[in-house]
Coordinates of C-alpha atoms in Angstrom, one line a residue:
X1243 CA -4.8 -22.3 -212.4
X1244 CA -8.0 -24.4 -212.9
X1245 CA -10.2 -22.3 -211.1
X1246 CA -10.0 -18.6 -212.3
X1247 CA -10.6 -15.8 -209.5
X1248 CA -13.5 -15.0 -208.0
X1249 CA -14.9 -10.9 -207.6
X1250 CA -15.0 -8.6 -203.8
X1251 CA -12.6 -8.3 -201.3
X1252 CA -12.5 -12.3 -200.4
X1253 CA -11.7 -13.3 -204.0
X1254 CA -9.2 -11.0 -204.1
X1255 CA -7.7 -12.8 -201.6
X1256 CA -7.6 -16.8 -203.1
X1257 CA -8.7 -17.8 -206.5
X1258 CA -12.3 -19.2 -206.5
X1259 CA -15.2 -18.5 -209.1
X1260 CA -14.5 -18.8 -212.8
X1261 CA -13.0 -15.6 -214.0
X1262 CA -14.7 -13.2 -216.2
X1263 CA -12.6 -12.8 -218.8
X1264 CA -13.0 -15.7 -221.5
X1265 CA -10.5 -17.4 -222.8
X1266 CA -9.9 -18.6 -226.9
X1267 CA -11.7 -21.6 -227.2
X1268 CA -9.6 -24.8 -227.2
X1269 CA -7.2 -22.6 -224.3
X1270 CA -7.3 -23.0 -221.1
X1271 CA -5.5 -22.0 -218.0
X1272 CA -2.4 -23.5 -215.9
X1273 CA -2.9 -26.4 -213.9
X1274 CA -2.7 -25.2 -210.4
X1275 CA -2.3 -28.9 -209.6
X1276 CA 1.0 -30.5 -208.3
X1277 CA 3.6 -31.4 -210.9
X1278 CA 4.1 -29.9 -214.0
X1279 CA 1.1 -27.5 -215.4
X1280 CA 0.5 -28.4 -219.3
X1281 CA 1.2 -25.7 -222.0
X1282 CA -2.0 -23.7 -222.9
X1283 CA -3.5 -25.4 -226.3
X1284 CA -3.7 -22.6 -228.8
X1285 CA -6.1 -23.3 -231.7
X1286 CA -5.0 -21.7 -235.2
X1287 CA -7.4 -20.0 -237.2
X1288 CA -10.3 -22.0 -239.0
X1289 CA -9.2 -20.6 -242.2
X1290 CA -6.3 -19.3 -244.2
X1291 CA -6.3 -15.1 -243.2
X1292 CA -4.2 -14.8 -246.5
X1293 CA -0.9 -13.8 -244.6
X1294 CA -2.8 -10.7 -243.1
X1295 CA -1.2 -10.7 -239.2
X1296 CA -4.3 -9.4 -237.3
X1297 CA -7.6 -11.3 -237.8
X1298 CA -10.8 -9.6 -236.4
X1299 CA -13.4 -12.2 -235.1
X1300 CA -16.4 -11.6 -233.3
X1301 CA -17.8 -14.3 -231.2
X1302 CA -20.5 -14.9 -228.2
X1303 CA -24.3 -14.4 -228.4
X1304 CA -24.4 -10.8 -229.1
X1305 CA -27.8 -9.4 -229.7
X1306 CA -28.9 -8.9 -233.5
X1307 CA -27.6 -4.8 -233.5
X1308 CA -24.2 -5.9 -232.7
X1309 CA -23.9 -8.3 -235.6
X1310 CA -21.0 -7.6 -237.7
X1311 CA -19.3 -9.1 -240.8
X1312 CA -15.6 -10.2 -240.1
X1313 CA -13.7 -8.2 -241.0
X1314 CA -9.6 -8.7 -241.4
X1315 CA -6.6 -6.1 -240.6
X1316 CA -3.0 -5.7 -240.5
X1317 CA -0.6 -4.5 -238.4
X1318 CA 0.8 -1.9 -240.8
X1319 CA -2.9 -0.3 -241.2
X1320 CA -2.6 0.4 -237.3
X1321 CA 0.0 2.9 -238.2
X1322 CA -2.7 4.9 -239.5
X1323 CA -4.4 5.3 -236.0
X1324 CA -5.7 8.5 -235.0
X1325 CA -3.4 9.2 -231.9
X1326 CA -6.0 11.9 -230.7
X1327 CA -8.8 9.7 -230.3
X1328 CA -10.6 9.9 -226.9
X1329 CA -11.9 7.1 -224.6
X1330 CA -15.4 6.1 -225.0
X1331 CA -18.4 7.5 -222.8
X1332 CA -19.4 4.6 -220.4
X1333 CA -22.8 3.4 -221.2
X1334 CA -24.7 0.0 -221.6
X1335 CA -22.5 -2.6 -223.0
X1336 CA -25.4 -3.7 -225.1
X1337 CA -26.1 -0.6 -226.7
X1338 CA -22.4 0.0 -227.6
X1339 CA -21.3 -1.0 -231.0
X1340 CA -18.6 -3.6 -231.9
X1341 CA -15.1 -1.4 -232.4
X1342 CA -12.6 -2.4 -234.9
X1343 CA -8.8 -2.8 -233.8
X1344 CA -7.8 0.2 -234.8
X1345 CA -10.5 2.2 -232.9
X1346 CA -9.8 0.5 -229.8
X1347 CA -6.0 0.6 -229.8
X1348 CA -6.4 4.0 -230.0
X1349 CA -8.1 4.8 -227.7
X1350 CA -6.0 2.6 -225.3
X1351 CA -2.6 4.6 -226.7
X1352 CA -4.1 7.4 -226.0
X1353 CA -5.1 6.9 -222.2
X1354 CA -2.0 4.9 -221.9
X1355 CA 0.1 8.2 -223.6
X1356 CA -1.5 10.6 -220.4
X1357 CA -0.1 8.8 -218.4
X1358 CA 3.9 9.4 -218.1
X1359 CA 4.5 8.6 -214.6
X1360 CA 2.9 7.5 -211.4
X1361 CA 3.1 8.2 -207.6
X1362 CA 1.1 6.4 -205.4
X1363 CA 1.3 4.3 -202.1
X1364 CA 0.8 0.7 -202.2
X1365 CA -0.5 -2.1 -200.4
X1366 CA 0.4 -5.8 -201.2
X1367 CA -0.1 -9.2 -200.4
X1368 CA 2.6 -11.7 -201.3
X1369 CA 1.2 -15.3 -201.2
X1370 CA 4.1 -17.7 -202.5
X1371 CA 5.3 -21.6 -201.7
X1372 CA 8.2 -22.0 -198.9
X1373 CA 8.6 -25.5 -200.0
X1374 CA 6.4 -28.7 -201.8
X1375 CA 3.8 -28.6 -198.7
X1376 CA 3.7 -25.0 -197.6
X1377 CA 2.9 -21.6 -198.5
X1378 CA 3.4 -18.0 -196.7
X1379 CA 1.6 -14.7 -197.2
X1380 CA 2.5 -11.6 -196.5
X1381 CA 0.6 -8.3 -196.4
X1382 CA 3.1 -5.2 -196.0
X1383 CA 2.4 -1.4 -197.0
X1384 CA 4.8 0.8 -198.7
X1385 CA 4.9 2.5 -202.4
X1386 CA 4.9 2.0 -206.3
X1387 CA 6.7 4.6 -208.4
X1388 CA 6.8 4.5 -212.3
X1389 CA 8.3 6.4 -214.8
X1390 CA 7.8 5.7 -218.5
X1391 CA 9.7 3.9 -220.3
X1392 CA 11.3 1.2 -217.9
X1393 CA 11.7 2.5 -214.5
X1394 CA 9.6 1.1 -211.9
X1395 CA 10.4 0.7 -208.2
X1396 CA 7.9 -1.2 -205.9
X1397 CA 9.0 -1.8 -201.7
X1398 CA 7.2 -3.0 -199.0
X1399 CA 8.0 -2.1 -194.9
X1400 CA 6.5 -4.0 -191.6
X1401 CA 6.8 -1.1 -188.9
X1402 CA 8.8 0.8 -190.9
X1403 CA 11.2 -1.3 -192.0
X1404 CA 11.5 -1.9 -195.6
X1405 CA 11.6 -5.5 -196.2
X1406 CA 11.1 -6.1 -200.1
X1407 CA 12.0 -3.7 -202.6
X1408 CA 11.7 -4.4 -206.6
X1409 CA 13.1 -2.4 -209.0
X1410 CA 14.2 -1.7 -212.4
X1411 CA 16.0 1.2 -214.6
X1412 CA 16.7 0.6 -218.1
X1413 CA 20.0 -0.8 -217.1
X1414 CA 19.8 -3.2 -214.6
X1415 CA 16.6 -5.1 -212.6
X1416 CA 16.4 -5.9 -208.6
X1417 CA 14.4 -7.7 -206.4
X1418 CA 15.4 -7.5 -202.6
X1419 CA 14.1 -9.8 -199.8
X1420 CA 15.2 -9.6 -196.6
X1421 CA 13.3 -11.6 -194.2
X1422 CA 15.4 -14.9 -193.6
X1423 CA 18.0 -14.4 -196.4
X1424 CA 18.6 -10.8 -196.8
X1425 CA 19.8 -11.2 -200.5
X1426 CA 19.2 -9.3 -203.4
X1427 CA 18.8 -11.1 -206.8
X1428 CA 20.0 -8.9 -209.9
X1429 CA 21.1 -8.4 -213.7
X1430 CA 21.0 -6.4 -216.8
X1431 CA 17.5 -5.7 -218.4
X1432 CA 17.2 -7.8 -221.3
X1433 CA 19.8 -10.2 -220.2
X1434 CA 19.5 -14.0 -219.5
X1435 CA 18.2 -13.7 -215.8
X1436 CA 15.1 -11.6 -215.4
X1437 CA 13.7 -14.4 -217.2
X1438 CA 14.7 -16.1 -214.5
X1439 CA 12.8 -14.1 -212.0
X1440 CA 9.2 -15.1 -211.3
X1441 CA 7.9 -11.7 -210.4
X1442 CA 9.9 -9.8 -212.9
X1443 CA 10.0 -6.2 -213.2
X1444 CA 9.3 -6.5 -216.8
X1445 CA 6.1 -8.8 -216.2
X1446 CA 4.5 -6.4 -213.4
X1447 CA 5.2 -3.3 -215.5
X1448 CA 3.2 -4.8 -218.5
X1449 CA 0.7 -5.7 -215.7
X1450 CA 0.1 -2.2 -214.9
X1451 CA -1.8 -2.0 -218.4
X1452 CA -0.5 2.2 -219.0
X1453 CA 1.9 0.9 -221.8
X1454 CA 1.3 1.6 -225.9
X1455 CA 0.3 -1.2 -227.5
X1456 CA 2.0 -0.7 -230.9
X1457 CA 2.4 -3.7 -233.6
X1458 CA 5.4 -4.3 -235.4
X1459 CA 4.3 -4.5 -239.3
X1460 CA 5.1 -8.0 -239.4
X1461 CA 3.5 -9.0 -236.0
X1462 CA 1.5 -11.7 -236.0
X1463 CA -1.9 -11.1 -233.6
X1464 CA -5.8 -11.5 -233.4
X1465 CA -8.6 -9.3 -232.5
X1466 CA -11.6 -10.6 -230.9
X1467 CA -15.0 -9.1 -230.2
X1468 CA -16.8 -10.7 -227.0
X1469 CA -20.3 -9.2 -225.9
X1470 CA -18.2 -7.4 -222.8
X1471 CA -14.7 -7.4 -224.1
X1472 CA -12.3 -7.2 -226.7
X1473 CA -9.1 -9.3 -226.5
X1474 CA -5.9 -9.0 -228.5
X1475 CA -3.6 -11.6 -228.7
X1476 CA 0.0 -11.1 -230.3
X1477 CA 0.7 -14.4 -231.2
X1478 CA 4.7 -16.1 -233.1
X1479 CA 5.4 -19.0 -235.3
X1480 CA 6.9 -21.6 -233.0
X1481 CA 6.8 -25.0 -234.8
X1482 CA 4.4 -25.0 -237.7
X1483 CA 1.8 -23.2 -235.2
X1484 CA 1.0 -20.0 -233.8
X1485 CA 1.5 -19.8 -229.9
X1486 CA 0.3 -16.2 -228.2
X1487 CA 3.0 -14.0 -226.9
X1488 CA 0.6 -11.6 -225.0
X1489 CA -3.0 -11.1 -224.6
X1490 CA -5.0 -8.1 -223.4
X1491 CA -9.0 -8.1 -222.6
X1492 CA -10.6 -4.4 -222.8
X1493 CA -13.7 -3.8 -221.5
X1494 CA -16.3 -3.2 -224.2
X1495 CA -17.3 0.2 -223.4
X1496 CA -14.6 2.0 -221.6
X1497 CA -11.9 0.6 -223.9
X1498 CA -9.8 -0.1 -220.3
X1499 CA -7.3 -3.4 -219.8
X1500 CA -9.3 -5.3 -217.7
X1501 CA -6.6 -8.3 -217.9
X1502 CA -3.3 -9.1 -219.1
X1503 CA -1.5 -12.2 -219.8
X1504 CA 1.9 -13.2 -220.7
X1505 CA 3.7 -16.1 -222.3
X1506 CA 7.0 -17.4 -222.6
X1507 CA 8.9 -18.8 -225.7
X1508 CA 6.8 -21.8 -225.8
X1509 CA 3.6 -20.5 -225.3
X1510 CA 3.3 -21.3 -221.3
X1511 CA 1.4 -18.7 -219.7
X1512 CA 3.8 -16.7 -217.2
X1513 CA 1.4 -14.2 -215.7
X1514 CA -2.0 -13.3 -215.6
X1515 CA -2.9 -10.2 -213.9
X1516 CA -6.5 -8.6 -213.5
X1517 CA -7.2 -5.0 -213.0
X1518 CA -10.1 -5.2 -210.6
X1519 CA -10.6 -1.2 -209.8
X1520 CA -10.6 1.9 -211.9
X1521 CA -10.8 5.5 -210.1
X1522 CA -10.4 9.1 -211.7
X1523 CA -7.0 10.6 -210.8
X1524 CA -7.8 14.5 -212.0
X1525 CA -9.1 13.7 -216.1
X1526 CA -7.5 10.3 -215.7
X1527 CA -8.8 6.8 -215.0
X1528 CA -6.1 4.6 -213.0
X1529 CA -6.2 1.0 -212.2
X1530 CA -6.2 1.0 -208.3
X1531 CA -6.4 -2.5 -207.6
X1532 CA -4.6 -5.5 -209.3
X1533 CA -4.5 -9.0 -208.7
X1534 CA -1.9 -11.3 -210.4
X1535 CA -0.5 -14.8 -210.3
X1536 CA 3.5 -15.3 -211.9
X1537 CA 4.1 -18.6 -213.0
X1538 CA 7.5 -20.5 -212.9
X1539 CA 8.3 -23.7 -211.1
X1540 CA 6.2 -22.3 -208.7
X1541 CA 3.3 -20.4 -208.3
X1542 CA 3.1 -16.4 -206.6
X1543 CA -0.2 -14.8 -206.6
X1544 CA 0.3 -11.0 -206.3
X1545 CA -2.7 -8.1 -204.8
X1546 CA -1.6 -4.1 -205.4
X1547 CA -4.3 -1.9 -204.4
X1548 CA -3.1 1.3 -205.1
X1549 CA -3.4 4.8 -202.7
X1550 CA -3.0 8.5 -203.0
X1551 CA -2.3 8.3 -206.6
X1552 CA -0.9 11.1 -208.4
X1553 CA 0.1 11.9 -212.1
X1554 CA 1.4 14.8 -211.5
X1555 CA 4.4 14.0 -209.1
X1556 CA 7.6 12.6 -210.4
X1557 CA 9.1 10.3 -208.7
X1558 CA 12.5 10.9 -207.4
X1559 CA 14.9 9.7 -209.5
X1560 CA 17.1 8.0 -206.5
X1561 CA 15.0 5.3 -206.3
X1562 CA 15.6 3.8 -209.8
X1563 CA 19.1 3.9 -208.6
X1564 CA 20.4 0.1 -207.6
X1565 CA 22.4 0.2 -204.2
X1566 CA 23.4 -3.1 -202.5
X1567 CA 21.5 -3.0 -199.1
X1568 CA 23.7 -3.3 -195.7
X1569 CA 24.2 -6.8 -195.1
X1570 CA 22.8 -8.2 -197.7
X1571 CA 23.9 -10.7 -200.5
X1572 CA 24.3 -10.1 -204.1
X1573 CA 23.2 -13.4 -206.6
X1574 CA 24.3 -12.4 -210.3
X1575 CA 21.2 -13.7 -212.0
X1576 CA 22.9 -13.2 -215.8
X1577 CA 26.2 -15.7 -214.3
X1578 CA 25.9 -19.1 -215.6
X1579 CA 24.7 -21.7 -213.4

């Protein structure tokens, strides 16, 4: 995606102006171009981190009092993270000091760990190719329910008439379309074919940003100060080189996900999602408006603004419940091909 995405309610709506959020240097994104986009270029480190799996760096112009030494961590001292700790007071970016990985984390776990489940009516546009010259959007209303840890269940209804649902328990994922084929695509969680998907239930929950961010002890990441953000980028070995697995921008000062991005096996970006809106929900900020693009062979691009949110309704548990709609098809997405 060459261009990045640009800010208000028109850039929400096509990618346009260079997106905020910086990328390492030497990365860049996907082509949006036709044929095949080229694998993001992931630079190693400039020096040998002695086996230590997250490196702290701080790059980008920032003024003299937010100059810091590097400074280099690993995953097993995140372990020792405060779980308590509180989310920043909002304040001038340039009067905040730099925050060391564990601070931030956190802070994130701990906003992410108020959060248990979500109710809250949904608006969405779809945009997504038809064939190799033509694209369709869509824009339908309906609801996003989420319940920690893997149940998620997003639909979308034209006059009242659902006509895409997307869901996921721990057992099994779905994603239902009905206009012109009326067929549901499905499989086990984990299995062979959700990677298949290109809007996966997996990949939009992680979009959502509510999720603990907890390091394995021999995970592999870097920690990046900006002037406005922090990224974190969970990288793996993959021939000699380190290619990222995931990679999270916070905002400086209110420690938020302000973007997400995941990678496949290879290192090919597979989504990048931006959450545009916060609003206070109770004690609670919530992301209220995302904007995502899924890569695969093709390209979907993905807006959620999120209504009447609430924290303190459960969702009923029927809808994480997989039932075959009337009339519609069944493709086995684990079967082989």
């Amino acid at each position: 995606m060459g261009e990045g995405w640009g800010e208000g309610e028109e850039g929400i709506q096509a990618p346009c102006a260079p997106s905020p959020y910086p990328l390492p240097q030497g990365e860049r994104e996907n082509s949006g171009a036709p044929g095949p986009a080229p694998r993001p270029a992931f630079v190693p480190a400039r020096r040998d981190y002695g086996g230590s799996p997250l490196r702290f760096d701080k790059r980008g112009g920032e003024p003299a009092a937010r100059q810091v030494d590097k400074i280099f961590f690993g995953a097993m001292a995140l372990a020792a993270m405060v779980a308590g700790c509180c989310a920043p007071q909002r304040a001038d970016p340039e009067q905040t000091p730099v925050r060391g990985p564990q601070e931030v984390l956190a802070a994130h776990n701990a906003w992410a760990d108020s959060i248990r489940h979500v109710w809250a009516r949904a608006d969405l546009m779809l945009d997504f190719p038809v064939n190799e010259f033509k694209r369709e959007r869509h824009d339908v209303t309906g609801h996003l329910f989420l319940e920690k840890p893997s149940n998620l269940f997003v639909h979308g209804e034209v006059l009242g008439q659902d006509v895409f649902t997307l869901g996921a328990s721990a057992e099994r994922f779905w994603i239902w379309i009905k206009p012109n084929v009326n067929t549901v695509w499905t499989g086990q969680r984990g299995g062979p074919g959700e990677a298949r998907l290109i809007i996966s239930p997996s990949a939009l929950a992680e979009a959502l940003g509510v999720f603990r961010i907890d390091l394995e002890p021999d995970a592999r990441a870097e920690f990046v100060a900006y002037p406005e953000h922090y990224v974190l980028s969970v990288e793996r070995p993959v021939g000699g080189k380190r290619v990222p697995v995931r990679r999270i921008w916070f905002d400086a000062v209110s420690l938020r996900p302000r973007r997400v991005d995941l990678f496949d096996e290879t290192g090919r970006r597979t989504l990048m999602a931006e959450l545009l809106k916060y609003e206070r929900v109770g004690a609670t900020e919530v992301c209220t408006v995302y904007r995502a693009r899924f890569y695969g062979d093709e390209e979907v691009d993905l807006v959620l603004r999120l209504k009447d949110v609430r924290l303190d309704k459960k969702p009923n548990p029927r809808v994480f419940e997989y039932r075959l709609p009337t009339g519609a098809k069944e493709k086995n997405l684990d079967a082989p091909e």
